[in-house]
Amino acid sequence: MIVFEVMDQFHLQAIDRAGNISRPIAVILQHDQAPIPFFPTVKTFTLKTPDYQEPIANHQPIPADFKLHDVFIAQTHVFRPKDPYLQLVQNRWALIKLNASSISGAPAPDFTAIVHDADGYELGRILLTGDKKLPTSLDLPSQDNLASQRSHNDQDSYIAPLKEEWIKPGISITLTANGKPLDLPHYQEKTFAFRPKVGADLNLTLRIMRIAHHTGNDGVINDNIDQWGNEIVAKLPIKKLTLYSYPSVAFEQFSSFEDGFPAVYTGNKNEPGSDPHADNGGFKGAIATSYNSAKHLRQANIGDNEISYVAFFPNHYGGLGGGQQGGGSASAGIFIHEIGHAIGRPNSINDPNYPYK
């Protein structure tokens, strides 16, 4: 006989005589009544290199008053080539951007980005898009604050997407004007190419479940959490997201351990035996229950390399994330923030040189 603890979840799969395996059937045990089987919806999200029409070459000379002010590269964040926190994700496209000026507002030369592999073989090159004339002045982010969106715009920049298949460990990137390599700014010595760090192309598996506290909250379970896949891929340093979105369940009551004692939450603070602080955040109440449920969800699926998140309704107190799981609010900002913690990302780094304040 197998004894399951309260809140346990596991999967069943059927195999026919031909060896065909059914989709996994998720089973949750939340009380002594019959188990509730339900299927997750599975969606996959990836970032593909955007469609890009290279501009027609200008064939204009480099003006005498030409000045290259800055170069940036971006995937989830915008960095300068020399920034110590720059690390790209392999097989994920990156945006290259340069800012140059001419006091006279002269016509712009043709800017090209060229990518070579670790052995010096050219992987590809691409013409950057921008105004036909160089700007006469620029307002760029300071060296210690790259998060200034006001100073990042396409109107005074020259940009192009570097293809996903070009982004791999050991690459070097060169920028040219009319075929002449540009000396990159912010380097003490003349530098005509930079080698960004490139990490593995992480494919993230994420399991999401929703719980409503007492049946009266059924109506608020219908959130759009499974529609945020594109936003998750855009904001986290990953290449691909496989999202398992489980149907919602309602709990008439739940229990949570506080100070070593179980507290029961019924949704009615005046009901005998119910804890009066049912909405406490932190490691108490709903957030603690959702976080611990996420742990069970991951373990039930043997998800050593997976992330799980349980969204709890109603919840206005935020969430918790870490150790490959998270729980709490289903609002986009909190949910994605806690998923970041679940994959090991800290809050803002306590470093005066960190470029995002």
Coordinates of C-alpha atoms in Angstrom, one line a residue:
M1 CA 0.0 0.0 0.0
I2 CA 1.3 3.5 -0.9
V3 CA 0.4 6.3 1.5
F4 CA 0.3 9.8 -0.1
E5 CA 0.6 12.9 2.0
V6 CA -1.9 15.7 1.7
M7 CA -1.2 18.0 -1.3
D8 CA 0.8 15.3 -3.1
Q9 CA 0.7 15.2 -6.9
F10 CA 1.9 12.6 -9.3
H11 CA 1.5 11.6 -13.0
L12 CA 0.0 8.5 -14.6
Q13 CA 0.7 7.4 -18.1
A14 CA -0.8 4.5 -20.1
I15 CA 1.0 2.3 -22.6
D16 CA -0.8 0.2 -25.1
R17 CA 0.3 -3.0 -26.7
A18 CA 2.0 -1.2 -29.5
G19 CA 4.1 0.8 -27.1
N20 CA 2.3 4.1 -27.6
I21 CA 2.5 6.2 -24.5
S22 CA -0.4 8.5 -23.5
R23 CA -0.1 12.1 -22.4
P24 CA 0.7 12.4 -18.7
I25 CA -2.4 12.5 -16.4
A26 CA -1.7 14.7 -13.4
V27 CA -3.3 13.6 -10.2
I28 CA -3.5 15.9 -7.1
L29 CA -4.4 14.7 -3.6
Q30 CA -5.7 17.6 -1.6
H31 CA -8.0 15.7 0.8
D32 CA -9.5 12.3 1.5
Q33 CA -11.9 12.4 -1.4
A34 CA -11.4 10.9 -4.8
P35 CA -8.3 12.2 -6.7
I36 CA -8.8 14.9 -9.4
P37 CA -7.1 14.0 -12.7
F38 CA -6.4 16.7 -15.2
F39 CA -4.2 17.4 -18.2
P40 CA -1.8 20.3 -18.5
T41 CA -1.8 22.5 -21.6
V42 CA 1.7 22.4 -23.1
K43 CA 3.0 25.3 -25.1
T44 CA 6.5 26.1 -26.4
F45 CA 7.9 29.6 -26.8
T46 CA 11.1 30.5 -28.6
L47 CA 12.8 33.7 -29.8
K48 CA 13.5 33.7 -33.5
T49 CA 15.7 36.3 -35.3
P50 CA 13.3 39.0 -36.4
D51 CA 12.6 39.7 -40.0
Y52 CA 15.1 42.3 -41.1
Q53 CA 15.4 44.1 -44.5
E54 CA 19.0 45.3 -44.9
P55 CA 19.2 48.9 -46.1
I56 CA 20.5 49.9 -49.5
A57 CA 24.1 51.1 -49.3
N58 CA 24.6 54.9 -49.2
H59 CA 28.0 54.9 -50.7
Q60 CA 28.8 58.1 -48.9
P61 CA 32.3 58.9 -47.7
I62 CA 33.2 59.0 -44.0
P63 CA 33.0 62.7 -43.1
A64 CA 36.0 64.6 -41.6
D65 CA 34.0 65.4 -38.5
F66 CA 32.8 61.8 -38.0
K67 CA 32.9 60.5 -34.4
L68 CA 31.9 57.1 -33.0
H69 CA 30.5 57.7 -29.5
D70 CA 29.3 54.4 -28.3
V71 CA 28.5 50.7 -29.1
F72 CA 25.9 48.6 -27.4
I73 CA 24.8 44.9 -27.7
A74 CA 21.6 43.5 -26.2
Q75 CA 19.6 40.4 -25.6
T76 CA 17.7 40.7 -22.2
H77 CA 19.7 43.8 -21.2
V78 CA 21.7 46.5 -23.0
F79 CA 25.5 46.4 -22.4
R80 CA 28.6 48.0 -23.7
P81 CA 31.2 45.6 -25.1
K82 CA 33.5 46.2 -22.2
D83 CA 31.0 45.7 -19.4
P84 CA 31.9 42.9 -17.1
Y85 CA 28.3 41.7 -16.8
L86 CA 27.9 41.1 -20.5
Q87 CA 27.1 37.5 -21.3
L88 CA 25.1 36.4 -24.3
V89 CA 22.9 33.3 -24.6
Q90 CA 24.0 30.9 -27.3
N91 CA 21.8 30.6 -30.4
R92 CA 19.7 33.6 -29.4
W93 CA 19.7 36.7 -31.6
A94 CA 21.3 39.9 -30.3
L95 CA 20.8 43.5 -31.2
I96 CA 23.9 45.5 -32.2
K97 CA 23.7 49.3 -31.9
L98 CA 26.2 52.1 -32.5
N99 CA 25.9 55.8 -32.0
A100 CA 28.0 58.2 -34.1
S101 CA 27.7 61.9 -34.9
S102 CA 28.8 64.6 -37.3
I103 CA 28.7 68.2 -36.2
S104 CA 27.9 69.2 -39.7
G105 CA 25.2 66.6 -40.0
A106 CA 26.9 64.9 -43.0
P107 CA 25.5 61.9 -44.8
A108 CA 26.1 58.6 -42.9
P109 CA 28.6 56.1 -44.3
D110 CA 27.6 52.4 -44.5
F111 CA 27.9 50.7 -41.1
T112 CA 28.4 46.9 -41.1
A113 CA 28.7 44.4 -38.3
I114 CA 30.9 41.3 -39.0
V115 CA 30.9 38.2 -36.8
H116 CA 33.7 35.7 -36.8
D117 CA 33.9 32.4 -35.0
A118 CA 36.7 31.3 -32.6
D119 CA 38.8 30.1 -35.5
G120 CA 38.5 33.4 -37.4
Y121 CA 36.0 32.1 -39.9
E122 CA 33.4 34.7 -40.9
L123 CA 29.9 33.6 -39.8
G124 CA 28.2 36.5 -41.4
R125 CA 27.9 40.3 -41.9
I126 CA 25.0 42.7 -41.9
L127 CA 24.4 46.4 -42.8
L128 CA 23.0 48.5 -39.9
T129 CA 19.8 50.6 -40.4
G130 CA 19.7 54.3 -39.4
D131 CA 19.1 57.8 -40.5
K132 CA 20.6 58.9 -43.9
K133 CA 22.4 61.7 -42.1
L134 CA 24.4 61.5 -38.9
P135 CA 23.0 63.3 -35.9
T136 CA 24.8 66.5 -34.9
S137 CA 24.6 65.6 -31.2
L138 CA 23.7 62.7 -28.9
D139 CA 22.3 62.1 -25.4
L140 CA 23.7 58.7 -24.3
P141 CA 23.4 56.8 -21.1
S142 CA 26.2 57.4 -18.6
Q143 CA 28.9 54.8 -17.9
D144 CA 27.2 53.7 -14.7
N145 CA 23.5 53.7 -15.7
L146 CA 22.6 51.7 -18.8
A147 CA 19.0 51.5 -17.6
S148 CA 18.1 55.0 -18.8
Q149 CA 15.5 54.3 -21.5
R150 CA 15.4 58.0 -22.4
S151 CA 18.9 57.7 -23.8
H152 CA 18.2 54.6 -25.9
N153 CA 16.2 55.2 -29.1
D154 CA 16.4 54.2 -32.7
Q155 CA 16.1 57.8 -34.1
D156 CA 19.8 58.6 -33.4
S157 CA 21.2 55.0 -33.6
Y158 CA 22.3 52.5 -36.2
I159 CA 21.1 49.0 -35.4
A160 CA 20.8 45.5 -36.8
P161 CA 19.9 42.0 -35.4
L162 CA 22.8 39.5 -35.2
K163 CA 21.4 36.2 -36.3
E164 CA 20.9 33.5 -33.7
E165 CA 23.2 31.0 -35.5
W166 CA 26.0 33.5 -35.2
I167 CA 25.9 33.7 -31.4
K168 CA 28.2 31.0 -30.0
P169 CA 31.2 30.8 -27.7
G170 CA 34.4 32.4 -29.0
I171 CA 32.9 34.8 -31.5
S172 CA 34.3 38.2 -32.2
I173 CA 32.3 41.2 -33.5
T174 CA 33.8 44.0 -35.7
L175 CA 32.0 47.2 -36.8
T176 CA 33.1 48.9 -40.0
A177 CA 32.3 52.2 -41.7
N178 CA 32.6 51.8 -45.5
G179 CA 34.6 48.6 -44.9
K180 CA 37.1 50.3 -42.5
P181 CA 37.1 48.8 -39.0
L182 CA 36.0 51.2 -36.3
D183 CA 38.1 51.8 -33.2
L184 CA 35.8 50.9 -30.3
P185 CA 35.3 53.6 -27.6
H186 CA 36.0 53.1 -23.9
Y187 CA 39.1 51.0 -24.4
Q188 CA 42.5 52.2 -23.3
E189 CA 44.2 50.8 -26.3
K190 CA 43.0 50.7 -29.9
T191 CA 40.5 47.9 -30.2
F192 CA 38.7 47.0 -33.5
A193 CA 36.8 43.9 -32.3
F194 CA 35.2 42.6 -29.1
R195 CA 34.6 39.1 -27.9
P196 CA 31.5 38.8 -25.7
K197 CA 31.1 35.9 -23.3
V198 CA 28.5 33.4 -24.6
G199 CA 26.8 31.0 -22.3
A200 CA 24.7 27.9 -23.0
D201 CA 21.4 28.1 -24.8
L202 CA 19.2 27.2 -21.8
N203 CA 15.9 25.5 -22.5
L204 CA 13.6 26.1 -19.6
T205 CA 10.7 23.8 -18.6
L206 CA 8.2 25.6 -16.4
R207 CA 5.2 24.1 -14.7
I208 CA 2.4 26.4 -13.5
M209 CA -0.6 25.6 -11.4
R210 CA -3.3 27.9 -9.9
I211 CA -5.1 27.5 -6.6
A212 CA -8.1 29.5 -5.4
H213 CA -8.6 29.8 -1.7
H214 CA -12.2 28.7 -1.0
T215 CA -14.7 28.1 -3.8
G216 CA -16.1 31.6 -3.7
N217 CA -12.9 32.8 -5.5
D218 CA -13.4 30.5 -8.5
G219 CA -14.0 33.4 -10.8
V220 CA -10.6 35.0 -10.4
I221 CA -8.7 31.9 -11.4
N222 CA -9.1 32.6 -15.1
D223 CA -5.9 34.6 -15.5
N224 CA -3.7 34.7 -18.6
I225 CA -0.6 33.3 -17.0
D226 CA 0.0 30.8 -19.8
Q227 CA -0.1 33.7 -22.3
W228 CA 3.0 35.3 -20.9
G229 CA 5.4 32.8 -22.5
N230 CA 6.9 35.3 -25.0
E231 CA 7.5 37.8 -22.2
I232 CA 9.2 35.2 -20.1
V233 CA 11.5 34.3 -22.9
A234 CA 12.2 37.9 -23.7
K235 CA 13.1 38.8 -20.1
L236 CA 15.0 35.7 -18.9
P237 CA 18.4 34.5 -20.3
I238 CA 17.0 31.5 -22.0
K239 CA 16.5 30.3 -25.6
K240 CA 13.4 28.2 -25.3
L241 CA 10.5 27.9 -22.8
T242 CA 8.3 24.8 -22.5
L243 CA 5.3 25.7 -20.4
Y244 CA 3.0 23.2 -18.7
S245 CA -0.1 25.1 -17.6
Y246 CA -2.3 23.0 -15.2
P247 CA -6.1 23.6 -14.8
S248 CA -7.1 25.6 -11.7
V249 CA -8.3 24.0 -8.5
A250 CA -10.2 25.5 -5.6
F251 CA -9.4 24.8 -1.9
E252 CA -12.1 25.3 0.6
Q253 CA -9.4 25.5 3.2
F254 CA -5.7 24.9 3.5
S255 CA -3.1 24.7 6.2
S256 CA 0.3 26.3 6.7
F257 CA 2.9 25.9 9.4
E258 CA 3.7 29.0 11.4
D259 CA 6.2 29.0 14.2
G260 CA 6.1 25.2 14.3
F261 CA 2.3 25.0 14.6
P262 CA -0.2 24.3 11.8
A263 CA -2.6 27.1 11.0
V264 CA -5.9 26.5 9.1
Y265 CA -7.2 29.1 6.6
T266 CA -10.9 28.9 5.6
G267 CA -11.5 32.3 4.0
N268 CA -13.6 33.4 7.0
K269 CA -11.4 34.9 9.7
N270 CA -14.3 34.7 12.1
E271 CA -14.9 31.0 11.7
P272 CA -13.9 28.9 14.8
G273 CA -10.5 27.3 14.3
S274 CA -9.4 29.5 11.5
D275 CA -6.3 31.6 11.7
P276 CA -7.1 35.3 11.7
H277 CA -4.1 36.2 9.5
A278 CA -5.0 34.2 6.4
D279 CA -3.6 36.8 4.0
N280 CA -0.2 37.1 5.6
G281 CA 2.7 37.3 3.1
G282 CA 6.2 36.1 3.5
F283 CA 6.7 32.6 4.8
K284 CA 3.2 32.6 6.2
G285 CA -0.3 31.8 4.8
A286 CA -1.0 31.8 1.1
I287 CA 2.5 32.5 -0.1
A288 CA 4.0 29.8 2.0
T289 CA 1.4 27.3 0.8
S290 CA 1.9 28.2 -2.8
Y291 CA 5.7 28.0 -2.6
N292 CA 5.6 24.6 -0.9
S293 CA 3.0 23.3 -3.4
A294 CA 5.3 24.3 -6.2
K295 CA 8.0 22.2 -4.6
H296 CA 5.6 19.2 -4.6
L297 CA 4.6 19.9 -8.2
R298 CA 8.3 19.8 -9.3
Q299 CA 9.2 16.7 -7.3
A300 CA 6.1 14.9 -8.5
N301 CA 7.3 15.3 -12.1
I302 CA 10.9 14.4 -11.2
G303 CA 11.8 17.9 -12.4
D304 CA 15.4 18.1 -11.4
N305 CA 16.0 20.6 -14.2
E306 CA 12.6 22.2 -14.2
I307 CA 11.0 25.3 -12.5
S308 CA 7.6 25.2 -10.9
Y309 CA 5.3 28.0 -9.8
V310 CA 1.9 28.0 -8.0
A311 CA -0.3 31.0 -8.3
F312 CA -2.6 31.6 -5.3
F313 CA -5.8 33.6 -5.4
P314 CA -6.5 35.9 -3.8
N315 CA -3.1 37.2 -3.1
H316 CA -2.0 40.8 -2.9
Y317 CA 1.3 40.3 -1.0
G318 CA 3.7 39.3 -3.7
G319 CA 5.5 36.0 -3.9
L320 CA 8.7 34.0 -3.1
G321 CA 11.1 32.4 -5.4
G322 CA 14.3 30.3 -5.2
G323 CA 15.5 26.7 -5.4
Q324 CA 13.8 26.0 -8.7
Q325 CA 10.4 27.0 -7.5
G326 CA 8.2 30.0 -6.7
G327 CA 4.8 30.8 -5.4
G328 CA 2.5 33.7 -4.8
S329 CA 0.8 36.3 -7.0
A330 CA -0.1 35.6 -10.6
S331 CA 0.4 39.2 -11.7
A332 CA 3.0 39.4 -14.6
G333 CA 5.5 41.6 -12.7
I334 CA 5.6 39.4 -9.6
F335 CA 5.3 36.1 -11.4
I336 CA 8.3 36.7 -13.7
H337 CA 10.3 38.3 -10.9
E338 CA 9.9 35.2 -8.8
I339 CA 10.7 32.9 -11.7
G340 CA 14.0 34.8 -12.1
H341 CA 14.8 34.0 -8.4
A342 CA 13.8 30.4 -9.0
I343 CA 16.5 30.1 -11.7
G344 CA 19.1 31.6 -9.4
R345 CA 18.9 35.3 -10.4
P346 CA 19.5 37.7 -7.5
N347 CA 17.9 41.1 -6.9
S348 CA 20.0 44.2 -8.1
I349 CA 23.6 43.5 -7.4
N350 CA 25.1 45.5 -4.5
D351 CA 28.0 46.8 -6.6
P352 CA 28.6 50.5 -7.3
N353 CA 29.8 49.6 -10.8
Y354 CA 26.7 47.6 -11.7
P355 CA 25.2 49.4 -14.7
Y356 CA 21.5 48.9 -13.8
K357 CA 20.4 50.8 -10.8

